[in-house]
Short mmCIF file of C-alpha atoms in Angstrom, two decimals:
data_model
loop_
_atom_site.label_atom_id
_atom_site.label_comp_id
_atom_site.label_asym_id
_atom_site.label_seq_id
_atom_site.Cartn_x
_atom_site.Cartn_y
_atom_site.Cartn_z
CA MET A 89 0.01 -0.06 0.09
CA THR A 90 1.61 3.18 -1.27
CA THR A 91 0.95 6.49 0.67
CA GLN A 92 0.30 9.58 -0.86
CA LYS A 93 1.14 13.30 0.09
CA THR A 94 -1.87 15.48 1.26
CA PRO A 95 -2.33 18.75 -0.87
CA ALA A 96 -1.11 20.56 1.62
CA ALA A 97 2.07 18.97 2.16
CA GLU A 98 3.17 19.26 -1.51
CA PRO A 99 2.72 23.33 -1.65
CA ALA A 100 4.56 23.36 1.67
CA ALA A 101 7.65 21.28 0.28
CA VAL A 102 7.51 23.55 -2.82
CA ARG A 103 7.30 26.76 -0.80
CA ALA A 104 10.71 25.37 1.20
CA ARG A 105 12.30 24.88 -2.13
CA THR A 106 11.52 28.13 -3.70
CA SER A 107 12.72 30.32 -0.41
CA ALA A 108 16.01 28.02 -0.32
CA TRP A 109 16.79 28.93 -3.76
CA ARG A 110 15.74 32.59 -3.12
CA ARG A 111 18.38 33.07 -0.24
CA ARG A 112 20.92 31.02 -2.53
CA ARG A 113 20.19 33.65 -5.19
CA ALA A 114 20.41 36.62 -2.81
CA SER A 115 23.58 35.24 -1.13
CA ALA A 116 25.18 35.27 -4.71
CA VAL A 117 23.90 38.66 -5.74
CA ARG A 118 25.05 40.22 -2.44
CA PHE A 119 28.62 38.46 -2.90
CA TRP A 120 28.94 39.64 -6.67
CA ARG A 121 27.90 43.51 -5.11
CA GLN A 122 30.60 43.26 -2.90
CA TYR A 123 33.09 41.55 -4.92
CA ARG A 124 33.05 43.72 -7.95
CA THR A 125 34.11 46.73 -5.51
CA HIS A 126 37.62 45.32 -5.69
CA ARG A 127 38.83 46.53 -9.00
CA ALA A 128 42.06 44.44 -8.44
CA GLY A 129 39.75 41.07 -8.08
CA VAL A 130 37.38 42.36 -10.95
CA ALA A 131 40.66 42.74 -13.52
CA ALA A 132 42.17 39.18 -12.37
CA LEU A 133 38.58 37.75 -12.93
CA ALA A 134 38.52 39.22 -16.46
CA VAL A 135 41.96 37.53 -17.07
CA LEU A 136 41.13 34.33 -15.87
CA ALA A 137 37.62 34.74 -17.99
CA LEU A 138 39.88 35.60 -21.23
CA PHE A 139 42.20 32.57 -20.66
CA ALA A 140 39.27 30.17 -20.36
CA LEU A 141 37.70 31.40 -23.26
CA LEU A 142 41.07 31.02 -25.26
CA ALA A 143 41.26 27.41 -23.59
CA VAL A 144 37.66 26.23 -24.63
CA SER A 145 38.12 28.14 -28.13
CA ALA A 146 41.87 26.57 -29.03
CA PRO A 147 40.30 24.00 -31.66
CA LEU A 148 38.66 26.73 -33.35
CA LEU A 149 41.39 29.15 -33.03
CA VAL A 150 44.48 27.12 -33.83
CA GLY A 151 43.28 23.58 -34.88
CA SER A 152 43.94 20.38 -33.14
CA GLY A 153 46.94 19.83 -35.55
CA VAL A 154 48.76 22.68 -34.01
CA ALA A 155 51.22 20.42 -32.16
CA ASP A 156 51.93 18.01 -35.26
CA VAL A 157 55.63 18.05 -36.22
CA THR A 158 55.25 16.89 -39.57
CA ASP A 159 53.28 19.69 -40.62
CA ALA A 160 55.07 22.62 -38.67
CA PRO A 161 54.52 26.30 -40.75
CA GLY A 162 57.88 27.78 -39.74
CA SER A 163 61.65 26.64 -39.77
CA PRO A 164 63.19 25.35 -36.50
CA LEU A 165 63.54 28.20 -33.69
CA GLU A 166 62.34 30.88 -36.22
CA ARG A 167 62.43 34.18 -34.90
CA PRO A 168 58.79 36.08 -34.40
CA GLY A 169 57.67 37.47 -37.67
CA ALA A 170 54.48 38.74 -39.65
CA GLU A 171 53.22 34.89 -40.00
CA LEU A 172 54.48 33.71 -36.77
CA PRO A 173 53.74 36.31 -34.17
CA LEU A 174 55.78 34.63 -31.17
CA GLY A 175 58.27 32.39 -33.19
CA ALA A 176 58.63 28.99 -33.81
CA ASP A 177 59.90 26.05 -31.41
CA ARG A 178 62.67 23.49 -32.31
CA PHE A 179 60.50 21.45 -34.62
CA GLY A 180 59.29 24.60 -36.37
CA ARG A 181 55.56 24.81 -35.04
CA ASP A 182 53.61 27.95 -34.10
CA LEU A 183 54.71 28.77 -30.88
CA LEU A 184 51.47 31.22 -30.23
CA GLY A 185 49.31 28.08 -31.13
CA LEU A 186 51.04 26.12 -29.11
CA VAL A 187 50.41 28.21 -25.90
CA VAL A 188 46.81 28.84 -26.50
CA TRP A 189 46.56 25.15 -26.99
CA GLY A 190 48.70 24.61 -23.57
CA ALA A 191 46.22 26.66 -21.84
CA ARG A 192 43.78 23.85 -22.15
CA VAL A 193 45.89 21.30 -20.61
CA SER A 194 47.64 23.57 -17.69
CA LEU A 195 44.03 25.39 -16.46
CA LEU A 196 42.37 21.63 -16.46
CA VAL A 197 45.13 20.17 -14.64
CA GLY A 198 45.25 22.94 -11.99
CA LEU A 199 41.42 23.05 -11.50
CA LEU A 200 41.23 18.92 -11.11
CA ALA A 201 44.29 18.94 -9.01
CA ALA A 202 42.84 21.87 -6.85
CA ALA A 203 39.44 20.21 -6.53
CA LEU A 204 40.84 16.75 -5.43
CA SER A 205 43.22 18.98 -2.65
CA VAL A 206 40.06 20.77 -1.59
CA ALA A 207 37.78 17.66 -1.34
CA ILE A 208 40.35 15.68 0.81
CA GLY A 209 41.20 18.58 2.97
CA THR A 210 37.68 19.38 3.64
CA VAL A 211 36.66 15.74 4.37
CA ILE A 212 39.55 15.24 6.57
CA GLY A 213 38.99 18.67 8.48
CA VAL A 214 35.21 18.27 9.07
CA THR A 215 35.41 14.86 10.23
CA ALA A 216 38.66 15.57 12.65
CA GLY A 217 36.57 18.58 14.10
CA HIS A 218 33.24 17.00 14.30
CA PHE A 219 34.47 13.31 16.03
CA ARG A 220 37.64 14.66 18.13
CA GLY A 221 39.20 12.14 20.32
CA TRP A 222 41.55 9.61 18.65
CA TYR A 223 40.58 9.68 15.48
CA ALA A 224 40.97 13.52 15.20
CA THR A 225 44.24 13.19 16.90
CA VAL A 226 45.54 10.48 14.24
CA LEU A 227 44.27 12.71 11.31
CA MET A 228 46.09 15.81 12.54
CA ARG A 229 49.20 13.92 13.19
CA ILE A 230 49.31 12.84 9.45
CA THR A 231 48.36 16.18 8.49
CA ASP A 232 51.46 17.43 10.30
CA TRP A 233 53.67 14.94 8.54
CA PHE A 234 52.69 16.10 5.16
CA LEU A 235 52.70 20.10 6.34
CA VAL A 236 56.61 19.24 7.23
CA MET A 237 57.30 17.57 4.35
CA PRO A 238 58.37 19.41 1.04
CA THR A 239 55.32 19.19 -1.31
CA LEU A 240 57.02 19.56 -4.42
CA VAL A 241 59.45 16.52 -3.37
CA LEU A 242 56.61 14.30 -2.50
CA ALA A 243 54.93 15.35 -5.85
CA ILE A 244 57.99 14.70 -7.52
CA ALA A 245 58.22 10.84 -5.92
CA LEU A 246 54.77 10.49 -6.63
CA ALA A 247 55.12 11.39 -10.28
CA THR A 248 58.35 9.31 -10.63
CA VAL A 249 56.77 6.18 -9.38
CA MET A 250 53.31 6.47 -11.31
CA SER A 251 53.15 6.08 -14.88
CA ARG A 252 53.36 9.50 -16.91
CA SER A 253 50.09 10.89 -17.45
CA LEU A 254 47.74 13.83 -16.53
CA LEU A 255 46.07 11.75 -14.37
CA THR A 256 49.06 10.94 -12.33
CA THR A 257 50.00 14.82 -12.23
CA VAL A 258 46.55 15.56 -10.77
CA VAL A 259 46.79 13.07 -8.12
CA ALA A 260 50.71 13.78 -7.41
CA ILE A 261 49.64 17.81 -6.68
CA GLY A 262 46.17 16.92 -5.28
CA VAL A 263 47.35 14.29 -2.55
CA THR A 264 50.25 16.29 -1.54
CA THR A 265 48.67 19.89 -1.32
CA TRP A 266 45.52 19.27 1.00
CA PRO A 267 46.95 19.60 4.65
CA THR A 268 46.61 23.48 4.85
CA THR A 269 42.87 23.16 3.46
CA ALA A 270 42.44 20.40 6.46
CA ARG A 271 44.04 22.64 9.12
CA LEU A 272 41.84 25.68 8.23
CA VAL A 273 38.43 23.56 7.84
CA ARG A 274 38.89 21.90 11.32
CA ALA A 275 39.42 25.13 13.17
CA GLN A 276 36.36 26.41 11.41
CA THR A 277 34.63 23.32 12.23
CA LEU A 278 35.79 23.39 16.02
CA ALA A 279 34.31 26.93 16.05
CA VAL A 280 30.67 26.08 14.21
CA GLU A 281 30.35 22.90 16.57
CA THR A 282 30.23 25.35 19.63
CA ARG A 283 27.08 27.20 18.14
CA PRO A 284 23.92 26.95 20.09
CA TYR A 285 21.99 25.19 16.68
CA ILE A 286 24.27 22.30 16.40
CA GLU A 287 23.39 21.62 20.10
CA ARG A 288 19.62 21.93 19.28
CA ALA A 289 20.11 19.93 16.27
CA ARG A 290 21.63 16.82 18.24
CA ALA A 291 18.78 17.29 20.94
CA LEU A 292 16.22 16.79 17.82
CA GLY A 293 17.98 13.36 16.86
CA GLY A 294 20.31 14.82 14.47
CA GLY A 295 22.93 12.27 13.82
CA HIS A 296 26.77 12.65 12.66
CA TRP A 297 25.73 12.74 9.09
CA HIS A 298 23.16 15.18 9.60
CA VAL A 299 24.96 17.58 11.49
CA MET A 300 27.98 17.70 9.45
CA THR A 301 26.34 17.72 5.95
CA ARG A 302 23.28 19.92 7.10
CA HIS A 303 24.83 22.39 9.33
CA VAL A 304 28.83 21.98 9.49
CA LEU A 305 29.56 22.00 5.60
CA PRO A 306 27.60 24.99 4.55
CA ASN A 307 29.33 27.17 7.13
CA VAL A 308 32.74 26.18 5.91
CA MET A 309 31.98 26.13 2.49
CA PRO A 310 32.88 30.07 2.17
CA LEU A 311 36.29 29.08 3.53
CA VAL A 312 36.53 26.46 1.04
CA LEU A 313 35.74 28.33 -2.08
CA ALA A 314 38.23 30.85 -1.12
CA GLN A 315 40.63 28.17 -0.29
CA THR A 316 40.02 26.49 -4.01
CA THR A 317 41.07 30.03 -5.65
CA LEU A 318 44.28 29.83 -3.89
CA ILE A 319 45.36 26.34 -4.07
CA ILE A 320 44.49 26.47 -8.09
CA SER A 321 47.39 28.83 -8.62
CA SER A 322 49.59 26.67 -6.61
CA ALA A 323 48.46 23.57 -8.68
CA ILE A 324 49.29 25.27 -12.25
CA LEU A 325 52.72 26.32 -11.08
CA ALA A 326 53.25 22.62 -9.67
CA GLU A 327 52.01 21.15 -13.02
CA ALA A 328 54.52 23.46 -14.86
CA THR A 329 57.36 22.72 -12.55
CA LEU A 330 56.70 18.94 -13.11
CA ALA A 331 56.49 19.05 -16.75
CA PHE A 332 59.52 21.26 -16.66
CA LEU A 333 61.50 18.29 -14.95
CA GLY A 334 60.33 15.98 -17.36
CA LEU A 335 57.41 14.02 -15.23
CA GLY A 336 54.55 15.54 -17.17
CA ASP A 337 52.85 13.41 -20.21
CA PRO A 338 55.06 13.94 -22.81
CA THR A 339 52.14 13.39 -25.48
CA VAL A 340 50.37 16.49 -24.52
CA VAL A 341 50.92 20.12 -24.90
CA SER A 342 51.22 22.28 -21.84
CA TRP A 343 52.87 25.35 -20.43
CA GLY A 344 55.46 23.46 -18.45
CA GLY A 345 55.88 21.23 -21.03
CA LEU A 346 56.88 24.20 -23.66
CA LEU A 347 59.30 25.51 -21.06
CA GLN A 348 60.84 21.94 -20.73
CA ASP A 349 61.29 21.80 -24.73
CA ALA A 350 62.78 24.99 -24.44
CA ARG A 351 65.54 24.35 -22.14
CA ASP A 352 66.20 20.82 -24.12
CA ALA A 353 66.80 22.83 -27.00
CA GLY A 354 69.22 25.08 -25.41
CA ALA A 355 67.00 28.40 -25.58
CA VAL A 356 68.75 29.86 -22.50
CA SER A 357 71.94 29.71 -23.63
CA ALA A 358 71.19 30.53 -27.21
CA GLY A 359 69.02 33.62 -26.40
CA HIS A 360 66.00 32.35 -27.81
CA TRP A 361 63.88 34.53 -25.65
CA TRP A 362 60.61 33.90 -27.69
CA TYR A 363 61.03 30.40 -26.75
CA LEU A 364 60.90 30.89 -23.24
CA VAL A 365 58.89 34.22 -22.63
CA PRO A 366 55.37 33.33 -23.74
CA PRO A 367 54.60 29.89 -21.57
CA GLY A 368 56.44 31.48 -19.06
CA VAL A 369 54.35 34.79 -18.47
CA ALA A 370 51.23 32.83 -19.16
CA VAL A 371 52.26 30.57 -16.04
CA ALA A 372 52.65 33.93 -13.88
CA VAL A 373 49.72 35.69 -15.36
CA VAL A 374 47.31 33.18 -14.61
CA ALA A 375 48.96 31.80 -11.15
CA LEU A 376 48.74 35.58 -10.03
CA ALA A 377 45.26 36.21 -11.41
CA PHE A 378 43.76 33.42 -9.44
CA THR A 379 45.69 34.91 -6.40
CA VAL A 380 44.48 37.99 -6.59
CA CYS A 381 40.96 36.28 -7.32
CA GLY A 382 41.24 34.30 -3.94
CA ARG A 383 42.53 37.36 -1.80
CA ALA A 384 39.33 39.45 -3.04
CA VAL A 385 36.94 36.37 -2.34
CA GLU A 386 38.52 36.23 1.16
CA SER A 387 37.96 39.75 1.56
CA VAL A 388 34.34 39.37 0.75
CA LEU A 389 33.73 36.60 2.91
CA ASP A 390 35.67 38.23 5.87
CA PRO A 391 35.83 42.02 5.76
CA ARG A 392 38.01 42.04 8.84
CA LEU A 393 41.06 40.90 6.50
CA GLY A 394 41.00 44.42 4.98
CA VAL A 395 42.31 43.28 1.79
CA GLY A 396 42.94 46.39 -0.58
CA ARG A 397 40.81 47.55 -3.01
#
C-alpha cells in the first residue's frame, strides 16, 4: 500500500524549495555586489575569463593539429615575424598556437588537482573537527607530517613512481597539497560546533551525518571556496614545474612542457627568448590572477581581513 502526500504538504515542500533558492540567489547577488568593489579582483577575474575563453576556443582558433611536427608552418627556432607572431619552437611549430593550446591542459590540471586537494582537506578537516578524540589525533598527526614535508618533493616522488600521464600529475599534486585546507577547515568546524543550533540539532535527534552535512559543511564552504581559488594557482605552478622536470605527460602540450622543450633545445644559452617568455608569462599571469581572485574572495567573505581594493 503506497502513501500519498496530502495537497497541503506538496505546496509546503515547494515553498520550502523556492525559499531556499531565493536565499541562495540573494546571497550570490550580495557576494557579487561586494566582489565587484575590488578593482584588482575584477581585473583578475577578467584575465581568467580571457584565458578560459582561449582554452575552450583553442580547437577553433589554432586547430587540433598545432602540435603536429610533420606539418610545421615554420623553420626550427624561427624568430617572431608576421606569419609567426611568437616565433617557432625547435620543430618549427607555431608557438602562439602552442601557448593557446597549452592553456587547455594547464588550466584543466590546475582545476582538477585543486578540486582533489580541497576535497581531501575538507573531508579530513570536517571529520576531525566533528569526531575529535583519537580519530582526530591520528588525522592531525598525518596532516602535520604532510605539512613538514616539502610538497614539491612528495609530488616529484609520486610522479616518478607512477606512469607519466595527466592523471598522475593531478593525483601527485592533489594528494600532497591538502594539509593546509584540512587545518583551516578543522579550525572552522570546531568554531561552528560550539554554536547553539548544533546542540539543538543533536537534541532533536540529528546524527553525525546530518550535523556535518546540513549544519557544519554549509558554514565552512565560504572558507573552502576561498581556499580553492588560492590552491589553483599553486596547482598550475606545480604542474608547470613537474612538466619542466620531465615528469609530465609527453604526449600533450602544456606550458610547463613548452618550457622543458625550450630548456632541452638550449634556448637559455642560445638567447632564444621567444621560446621561453610566452609560456613563462602565461603561467605567471594565470597564477597571479587566481591568487588575486582568492584574496578578493577572502576579503568579501571576511571583511576583517581588509584586503586592498
